[in-house]
GROMACS .gro file of C-alpha atoms in nm:
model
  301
    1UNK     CA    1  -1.296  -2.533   0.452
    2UNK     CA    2  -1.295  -2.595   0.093
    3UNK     CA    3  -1.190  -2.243  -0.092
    4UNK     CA    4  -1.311  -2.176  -0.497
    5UNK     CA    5  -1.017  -2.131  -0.690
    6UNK     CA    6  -0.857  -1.794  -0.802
    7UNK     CA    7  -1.089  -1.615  -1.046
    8UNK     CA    8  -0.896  -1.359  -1.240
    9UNK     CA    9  -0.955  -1.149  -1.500
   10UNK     CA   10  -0.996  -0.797  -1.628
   11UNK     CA   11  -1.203  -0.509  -1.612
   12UNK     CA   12  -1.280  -0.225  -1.865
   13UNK     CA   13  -1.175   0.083  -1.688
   14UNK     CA   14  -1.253   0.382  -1.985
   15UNK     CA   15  -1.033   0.313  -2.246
   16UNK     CA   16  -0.826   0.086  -2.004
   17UNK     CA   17  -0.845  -0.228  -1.864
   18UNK     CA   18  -0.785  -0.339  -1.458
   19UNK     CA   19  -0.673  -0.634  -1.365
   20UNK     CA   20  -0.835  -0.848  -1.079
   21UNK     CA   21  -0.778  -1.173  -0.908
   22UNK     CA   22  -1.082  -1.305  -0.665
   23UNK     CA   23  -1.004  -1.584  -0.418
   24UNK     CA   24  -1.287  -1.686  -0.301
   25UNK     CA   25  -1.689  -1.715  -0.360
   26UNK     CA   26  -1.829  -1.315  -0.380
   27UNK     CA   27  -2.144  -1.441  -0.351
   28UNK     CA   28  -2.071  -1.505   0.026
   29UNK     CA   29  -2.296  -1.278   0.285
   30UNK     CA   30  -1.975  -1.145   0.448
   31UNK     CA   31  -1.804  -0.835   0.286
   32UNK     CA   32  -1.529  -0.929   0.046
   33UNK     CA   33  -1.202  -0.783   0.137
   34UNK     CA   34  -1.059  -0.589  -0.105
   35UNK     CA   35  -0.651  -0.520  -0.081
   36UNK     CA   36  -0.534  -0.184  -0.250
   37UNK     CA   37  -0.139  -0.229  -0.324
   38UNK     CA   38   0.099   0.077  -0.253
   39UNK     CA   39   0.321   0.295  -0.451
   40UNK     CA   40   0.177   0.433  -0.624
   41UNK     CA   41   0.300   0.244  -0.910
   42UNK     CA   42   0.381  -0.091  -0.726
   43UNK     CA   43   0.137  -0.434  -0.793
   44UNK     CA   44  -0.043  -0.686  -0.624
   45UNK     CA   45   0.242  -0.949  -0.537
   46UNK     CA   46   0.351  -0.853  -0.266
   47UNK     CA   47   0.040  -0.851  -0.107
   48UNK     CA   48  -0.075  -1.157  -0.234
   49UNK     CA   49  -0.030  -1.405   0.080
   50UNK     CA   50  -0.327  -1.195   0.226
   51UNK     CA   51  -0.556  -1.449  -0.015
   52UNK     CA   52  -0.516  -1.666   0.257
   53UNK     CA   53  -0.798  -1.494   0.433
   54UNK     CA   54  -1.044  -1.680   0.202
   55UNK     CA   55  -0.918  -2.033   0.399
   56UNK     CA   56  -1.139  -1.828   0.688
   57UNK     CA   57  -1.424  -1.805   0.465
   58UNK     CA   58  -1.348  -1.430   0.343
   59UNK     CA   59  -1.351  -1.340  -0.045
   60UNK     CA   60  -1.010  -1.149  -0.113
   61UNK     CA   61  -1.007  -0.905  -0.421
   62UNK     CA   62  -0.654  -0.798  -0.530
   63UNK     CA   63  -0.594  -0.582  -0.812
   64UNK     CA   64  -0.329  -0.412  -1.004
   65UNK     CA   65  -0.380  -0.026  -1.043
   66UNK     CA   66  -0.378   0.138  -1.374
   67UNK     CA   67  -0.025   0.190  -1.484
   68UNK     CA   68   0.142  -0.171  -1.424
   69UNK     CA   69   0.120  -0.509  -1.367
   70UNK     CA   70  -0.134  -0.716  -1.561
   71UNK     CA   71  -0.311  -0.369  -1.594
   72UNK     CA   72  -0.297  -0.118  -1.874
   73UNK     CA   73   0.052   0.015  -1.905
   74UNK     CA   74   0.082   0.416  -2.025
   75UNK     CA   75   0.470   0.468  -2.028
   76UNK     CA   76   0.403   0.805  -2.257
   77UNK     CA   77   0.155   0.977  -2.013
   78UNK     CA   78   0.287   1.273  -1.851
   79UNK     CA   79   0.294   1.325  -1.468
   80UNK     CA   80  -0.111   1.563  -1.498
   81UNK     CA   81  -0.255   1.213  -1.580
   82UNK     CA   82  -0.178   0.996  -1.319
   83UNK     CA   83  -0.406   1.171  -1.029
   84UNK     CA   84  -0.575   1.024  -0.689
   85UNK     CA   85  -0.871   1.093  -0.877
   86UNK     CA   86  -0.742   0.859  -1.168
   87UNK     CA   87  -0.722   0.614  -0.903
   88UNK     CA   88  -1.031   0.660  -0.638
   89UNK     CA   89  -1.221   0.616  -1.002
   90UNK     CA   90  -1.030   0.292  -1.082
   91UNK     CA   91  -1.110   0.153  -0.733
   92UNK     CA   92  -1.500   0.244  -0.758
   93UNK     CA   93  -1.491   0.087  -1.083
   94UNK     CA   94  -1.373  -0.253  -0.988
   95UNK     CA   95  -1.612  -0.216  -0.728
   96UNK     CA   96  -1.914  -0.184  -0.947
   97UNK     CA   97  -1.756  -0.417  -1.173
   98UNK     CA   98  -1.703  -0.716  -0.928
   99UNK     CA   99  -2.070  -0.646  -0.839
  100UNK     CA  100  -1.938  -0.593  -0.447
  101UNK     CA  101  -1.992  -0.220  -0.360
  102UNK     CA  102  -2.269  -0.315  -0.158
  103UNK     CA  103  -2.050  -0.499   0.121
  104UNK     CA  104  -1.660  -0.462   0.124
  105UNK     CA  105  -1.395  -0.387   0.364
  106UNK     CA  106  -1.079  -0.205   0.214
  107UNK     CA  107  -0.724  -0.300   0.320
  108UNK     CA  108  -0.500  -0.046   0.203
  109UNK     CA  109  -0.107  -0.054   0.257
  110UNK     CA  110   0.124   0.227   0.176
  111UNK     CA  111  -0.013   0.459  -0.036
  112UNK     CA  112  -0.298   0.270  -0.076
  113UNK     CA  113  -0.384   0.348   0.288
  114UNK     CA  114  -0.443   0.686   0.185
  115UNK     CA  115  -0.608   0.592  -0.135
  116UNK     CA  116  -0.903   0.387   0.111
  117UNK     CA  117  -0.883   0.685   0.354
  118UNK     CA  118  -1.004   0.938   0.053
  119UNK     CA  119  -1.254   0.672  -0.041
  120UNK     CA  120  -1.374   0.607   0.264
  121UNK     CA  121  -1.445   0.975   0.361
  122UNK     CA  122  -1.720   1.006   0.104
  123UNK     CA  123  -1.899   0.773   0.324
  124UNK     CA  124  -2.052   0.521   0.023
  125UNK     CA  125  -2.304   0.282   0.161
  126UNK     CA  126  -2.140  -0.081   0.138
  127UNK     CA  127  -1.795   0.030   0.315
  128UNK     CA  128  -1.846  -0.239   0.618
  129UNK     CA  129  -1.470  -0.128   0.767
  130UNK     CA  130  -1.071  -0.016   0.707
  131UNK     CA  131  -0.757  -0.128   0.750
  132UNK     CA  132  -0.481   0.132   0.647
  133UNK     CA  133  -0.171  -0.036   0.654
  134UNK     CA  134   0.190   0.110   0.683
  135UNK     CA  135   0.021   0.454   0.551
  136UNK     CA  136   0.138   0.811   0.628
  137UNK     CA  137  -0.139   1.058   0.668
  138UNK     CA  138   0.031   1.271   0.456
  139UNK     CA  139   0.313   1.315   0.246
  140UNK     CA  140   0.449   1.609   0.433
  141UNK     CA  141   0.460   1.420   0.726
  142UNK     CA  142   0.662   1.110   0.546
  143UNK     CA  143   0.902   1.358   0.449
  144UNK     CA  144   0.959   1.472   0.764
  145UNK     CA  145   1.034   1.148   0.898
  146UNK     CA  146   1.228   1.061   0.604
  147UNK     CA  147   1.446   1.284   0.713
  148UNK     CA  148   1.510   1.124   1.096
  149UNK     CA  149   1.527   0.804   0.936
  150UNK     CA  150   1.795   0.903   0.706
  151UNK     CA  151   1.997   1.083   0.967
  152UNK     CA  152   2.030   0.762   1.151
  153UNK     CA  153   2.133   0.561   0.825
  154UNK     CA  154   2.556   0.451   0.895
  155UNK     CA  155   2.794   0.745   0.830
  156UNK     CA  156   2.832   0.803   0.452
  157UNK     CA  157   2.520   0.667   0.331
  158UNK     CA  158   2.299   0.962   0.397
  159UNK     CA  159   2.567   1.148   0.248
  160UNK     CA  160   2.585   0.942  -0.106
  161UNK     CA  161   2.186   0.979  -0.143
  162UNK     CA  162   2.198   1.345  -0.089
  163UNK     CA  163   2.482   1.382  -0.318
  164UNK     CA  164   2.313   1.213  -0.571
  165UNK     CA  165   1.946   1.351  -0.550
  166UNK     CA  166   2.129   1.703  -0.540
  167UNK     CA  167   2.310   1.649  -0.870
  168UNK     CA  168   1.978   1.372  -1.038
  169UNK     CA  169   2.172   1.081  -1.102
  170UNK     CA  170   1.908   0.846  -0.871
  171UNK     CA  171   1.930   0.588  -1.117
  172UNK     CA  172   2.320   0.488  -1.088
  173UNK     CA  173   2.446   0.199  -0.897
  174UNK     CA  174   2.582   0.360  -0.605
  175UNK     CA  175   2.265   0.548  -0.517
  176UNK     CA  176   2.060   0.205  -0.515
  177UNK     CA  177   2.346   0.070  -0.311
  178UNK     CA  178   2.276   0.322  -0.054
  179UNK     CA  179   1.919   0.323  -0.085
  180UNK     CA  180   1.906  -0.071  -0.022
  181UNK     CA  181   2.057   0.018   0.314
  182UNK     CA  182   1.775   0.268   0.359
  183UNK     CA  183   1.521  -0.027   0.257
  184UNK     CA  184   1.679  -0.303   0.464
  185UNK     CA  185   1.588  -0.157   0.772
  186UNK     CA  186   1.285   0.040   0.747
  187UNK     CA  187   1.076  -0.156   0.433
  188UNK     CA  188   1.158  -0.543   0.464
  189UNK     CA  189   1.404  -0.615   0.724
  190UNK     CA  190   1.388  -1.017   0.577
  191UNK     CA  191   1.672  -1.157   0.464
  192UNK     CA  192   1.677  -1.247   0.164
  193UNK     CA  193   1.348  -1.070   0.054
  194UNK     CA  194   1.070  -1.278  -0.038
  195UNK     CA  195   0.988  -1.374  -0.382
  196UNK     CA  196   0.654  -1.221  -0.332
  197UNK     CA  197   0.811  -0.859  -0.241
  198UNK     CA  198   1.053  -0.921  -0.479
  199UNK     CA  199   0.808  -0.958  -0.794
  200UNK     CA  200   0.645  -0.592  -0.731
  201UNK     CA  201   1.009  -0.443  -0.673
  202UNK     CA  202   1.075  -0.550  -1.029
  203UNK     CA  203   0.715  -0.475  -1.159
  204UNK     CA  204   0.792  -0.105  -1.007
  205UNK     CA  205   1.197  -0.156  -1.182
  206UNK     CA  206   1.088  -0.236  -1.498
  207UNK     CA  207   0.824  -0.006  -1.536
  208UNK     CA  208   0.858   0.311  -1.284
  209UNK     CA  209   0.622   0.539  -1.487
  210UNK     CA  210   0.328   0.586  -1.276
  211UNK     CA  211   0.613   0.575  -0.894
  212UNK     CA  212   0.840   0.825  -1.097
  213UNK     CA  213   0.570   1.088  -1.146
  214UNK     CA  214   0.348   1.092  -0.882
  215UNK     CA  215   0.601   0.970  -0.575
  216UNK     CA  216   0.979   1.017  -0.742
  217UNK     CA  217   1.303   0.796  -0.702
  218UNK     CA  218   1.265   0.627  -0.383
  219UNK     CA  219   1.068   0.577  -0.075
  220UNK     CA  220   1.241   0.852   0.101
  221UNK     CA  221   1.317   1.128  -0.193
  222UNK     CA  222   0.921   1.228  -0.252
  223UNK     CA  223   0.968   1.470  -0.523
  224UNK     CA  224   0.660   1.396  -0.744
  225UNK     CA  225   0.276   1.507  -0.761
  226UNK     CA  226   0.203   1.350  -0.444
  227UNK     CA  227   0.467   1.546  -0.235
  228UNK     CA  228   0.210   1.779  -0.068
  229UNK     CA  229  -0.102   1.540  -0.086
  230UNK     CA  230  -0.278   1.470   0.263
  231UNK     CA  231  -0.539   1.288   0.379
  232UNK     CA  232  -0.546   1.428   0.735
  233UNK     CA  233  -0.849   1.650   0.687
  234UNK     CA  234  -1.055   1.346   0.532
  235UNK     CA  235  -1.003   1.134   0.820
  236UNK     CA  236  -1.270   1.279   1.102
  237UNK     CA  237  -1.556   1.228   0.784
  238UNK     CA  238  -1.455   0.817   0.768
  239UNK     CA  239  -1.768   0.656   1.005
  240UNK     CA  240  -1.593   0.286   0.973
  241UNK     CA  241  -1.484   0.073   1.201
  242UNK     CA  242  -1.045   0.136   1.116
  243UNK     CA  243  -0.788  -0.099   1.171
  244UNK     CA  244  -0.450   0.103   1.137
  245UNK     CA  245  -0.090  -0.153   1.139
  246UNK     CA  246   0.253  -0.030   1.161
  247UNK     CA  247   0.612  -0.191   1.225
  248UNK     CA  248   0.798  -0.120   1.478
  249UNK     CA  249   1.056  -0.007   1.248
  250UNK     CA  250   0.889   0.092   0.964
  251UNK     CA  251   0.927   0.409   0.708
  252UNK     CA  252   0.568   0.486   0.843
  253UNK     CA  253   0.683   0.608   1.139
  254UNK     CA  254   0.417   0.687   1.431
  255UNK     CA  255   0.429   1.069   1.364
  256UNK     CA  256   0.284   0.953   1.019
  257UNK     CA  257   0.046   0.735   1.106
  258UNK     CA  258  -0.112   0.961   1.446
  259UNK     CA  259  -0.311   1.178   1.295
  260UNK     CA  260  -0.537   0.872   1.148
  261UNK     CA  261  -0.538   0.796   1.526
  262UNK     CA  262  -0.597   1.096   1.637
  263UNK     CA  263  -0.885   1.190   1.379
  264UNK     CA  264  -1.073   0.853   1.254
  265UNK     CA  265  -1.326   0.772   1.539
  266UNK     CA  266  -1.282   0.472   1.719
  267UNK     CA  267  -0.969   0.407   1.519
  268UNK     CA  268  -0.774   0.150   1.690
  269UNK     CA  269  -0.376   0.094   1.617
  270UNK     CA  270  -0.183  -0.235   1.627
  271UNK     CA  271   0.187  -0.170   1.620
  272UNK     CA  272   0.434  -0.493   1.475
  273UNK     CA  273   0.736  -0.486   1.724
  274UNK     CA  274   0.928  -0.756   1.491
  275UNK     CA  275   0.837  -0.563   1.128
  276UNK     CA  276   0.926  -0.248   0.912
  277UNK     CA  277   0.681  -0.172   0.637
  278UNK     CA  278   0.565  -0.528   0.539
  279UNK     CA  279   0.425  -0.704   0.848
  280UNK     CA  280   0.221  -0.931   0.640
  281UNK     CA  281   0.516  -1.083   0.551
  282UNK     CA  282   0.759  -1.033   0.803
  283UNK     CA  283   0.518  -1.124   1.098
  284UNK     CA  284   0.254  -1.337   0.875
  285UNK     CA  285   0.058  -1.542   1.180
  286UNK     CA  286   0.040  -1.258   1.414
  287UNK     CA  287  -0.061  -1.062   1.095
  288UNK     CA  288  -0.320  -1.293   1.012
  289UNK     CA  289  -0.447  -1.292   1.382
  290UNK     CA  290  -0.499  -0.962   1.385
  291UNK     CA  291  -0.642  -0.923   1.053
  292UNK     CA  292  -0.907  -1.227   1.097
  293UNK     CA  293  -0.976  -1.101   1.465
  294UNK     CA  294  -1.057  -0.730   1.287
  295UNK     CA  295  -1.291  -0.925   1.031
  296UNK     CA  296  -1.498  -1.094   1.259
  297UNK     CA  297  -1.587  -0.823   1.499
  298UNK     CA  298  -1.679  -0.672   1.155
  299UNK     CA  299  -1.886  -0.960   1.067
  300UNK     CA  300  -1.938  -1.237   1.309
  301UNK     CA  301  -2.021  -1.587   1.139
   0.00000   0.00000   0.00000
């Protein structure tokens, strides 16, 4: 089929301004799928190849969350104004914006799992279904985990992170070194990384504002806002058909990602034997099977 070209754009958000990308006609009958990048702090690249959805006549909406990207960029706000409510607001904006809050589906990966999962449990009218990607259920869980991830790391490496986080200096070479080795195996376990994971890594590098305060230096040292945020008692209120995805070998371990199973009804789980925490792009046609077989049970056509 014959897909309308990338729309993109941006949306007043308050004082602020969201950007958007559509691929895809959102004047379609099916629900437009709309992909809510991780982080918190991270952008829309590395997500992007899920656009490819609108080849099987799906509109795709990615955005970039307040804070980076093409959005609006704060670097002086302080850590009490980057909130989940800051963000459920932005997402419920680009909603009405887009004209779509009548019939979507959310795909959320990461943190953004937990950002849909929040939505989603106020039970608004036009949420057709979920897919909460890679997500913990709760940040005290992740850290947990963390923890038997990083005791597994090769002798030494642990060792350097913990020296480091323990005396602040997460921004010197030799803690990224060791953190890399952290990465390698339980975020993108590609080699080399793709261009498309690469381009939010730097987004995130080169402006760390919004991951700094609310998650902290890395994927596995959660010392921000979010370090005691769950979602676990939202997730019996979300009445949606739910899609949860995890990698074999991913930072999401299942411990995290159980209690969505547990607690969602009808939740159903597809685990990526070949991935970490990017299946999407380290299993991309078994990814997009599973995502376009999800879609159509949602919406048959």
């Amino acid at each position: 089929m014959t897909v309308a070209p990338s729309a993109k754009g941006t949306l007043p958000f308050g004082e602020h301004e969201t950007w958007y990308r559509v691929t895809g006609d959102l004047r379609s009958d099916r629900p437009t799928l709309v992909v809510v990048h991780g982080g918190p702090g991270s952008t829309h690249d590395y997500l992007q190849n899920l656009s490819d959805l609108a080849e099987d006549g799906w509109s795709v909406v990615h955005y970039d969350q307040i804070g980076n990207g093409g959005s609006t960029h704060l670097p002086d706000r302080g850590a009490d104004f980057w909130t989940v409510d800051l963000f459920a607001a932005e997402l419920d904006n680009l909603l009405q914006g887009l004209g779509i809050a009548d019939n979507y589906v959310l795909f959320g990966q990461s943190w953004g799992g937990m950002l849909i999962t929040h939505h989603a449990a106020a039970r608004p009218a036009g949420l057709r279904g979920l897919v909460i990607a890679n997500s913990p259920a709760s940040y005290p869980l992740w850290l947990q985990e963390a923890k038997v991830l990083r005791d597994q790391l090769p002798p030494g490496v642990n060792e350097t992170l913990l020296r480091h986080e323990a005396a602040g200096t997460t921004e010197t070479d030799e803690y990224h070194g060791a953190m890399r080795t952290f990465y390698e195996r339980h975020v993108c376990r590609l080699a080399p990384w793709p261009r498309d994971y690469l381009a939010s890594f730097y987004e995130v590098y080169n402006d760390p504002t919004v991951y700094y305060a609310m998650n902290g230096p890395s994927e596995f040292h959660v010392n921000g806002t979010l370090r005691d945020w769950s979602v676990i008692d939202l997730c019996p209120d979300v009445d949606v058909p739910t899609l949860l995805i995890s990698g074999r070998h991913d930072e999401a371990t299942p411990a995290t990602v159980q209690p969505f199973q547990d607690l969602i009804p009808g939740a159903r789980w597809e685990i990526f034997e070949e991935s970490s925490h990017l299946p999407h792009l380290e299993e991309p046609e078994h990814f997009r099977q599973v995502m376009k077989a999800f879609l159509q049970e949602i919406a048959p056509g």
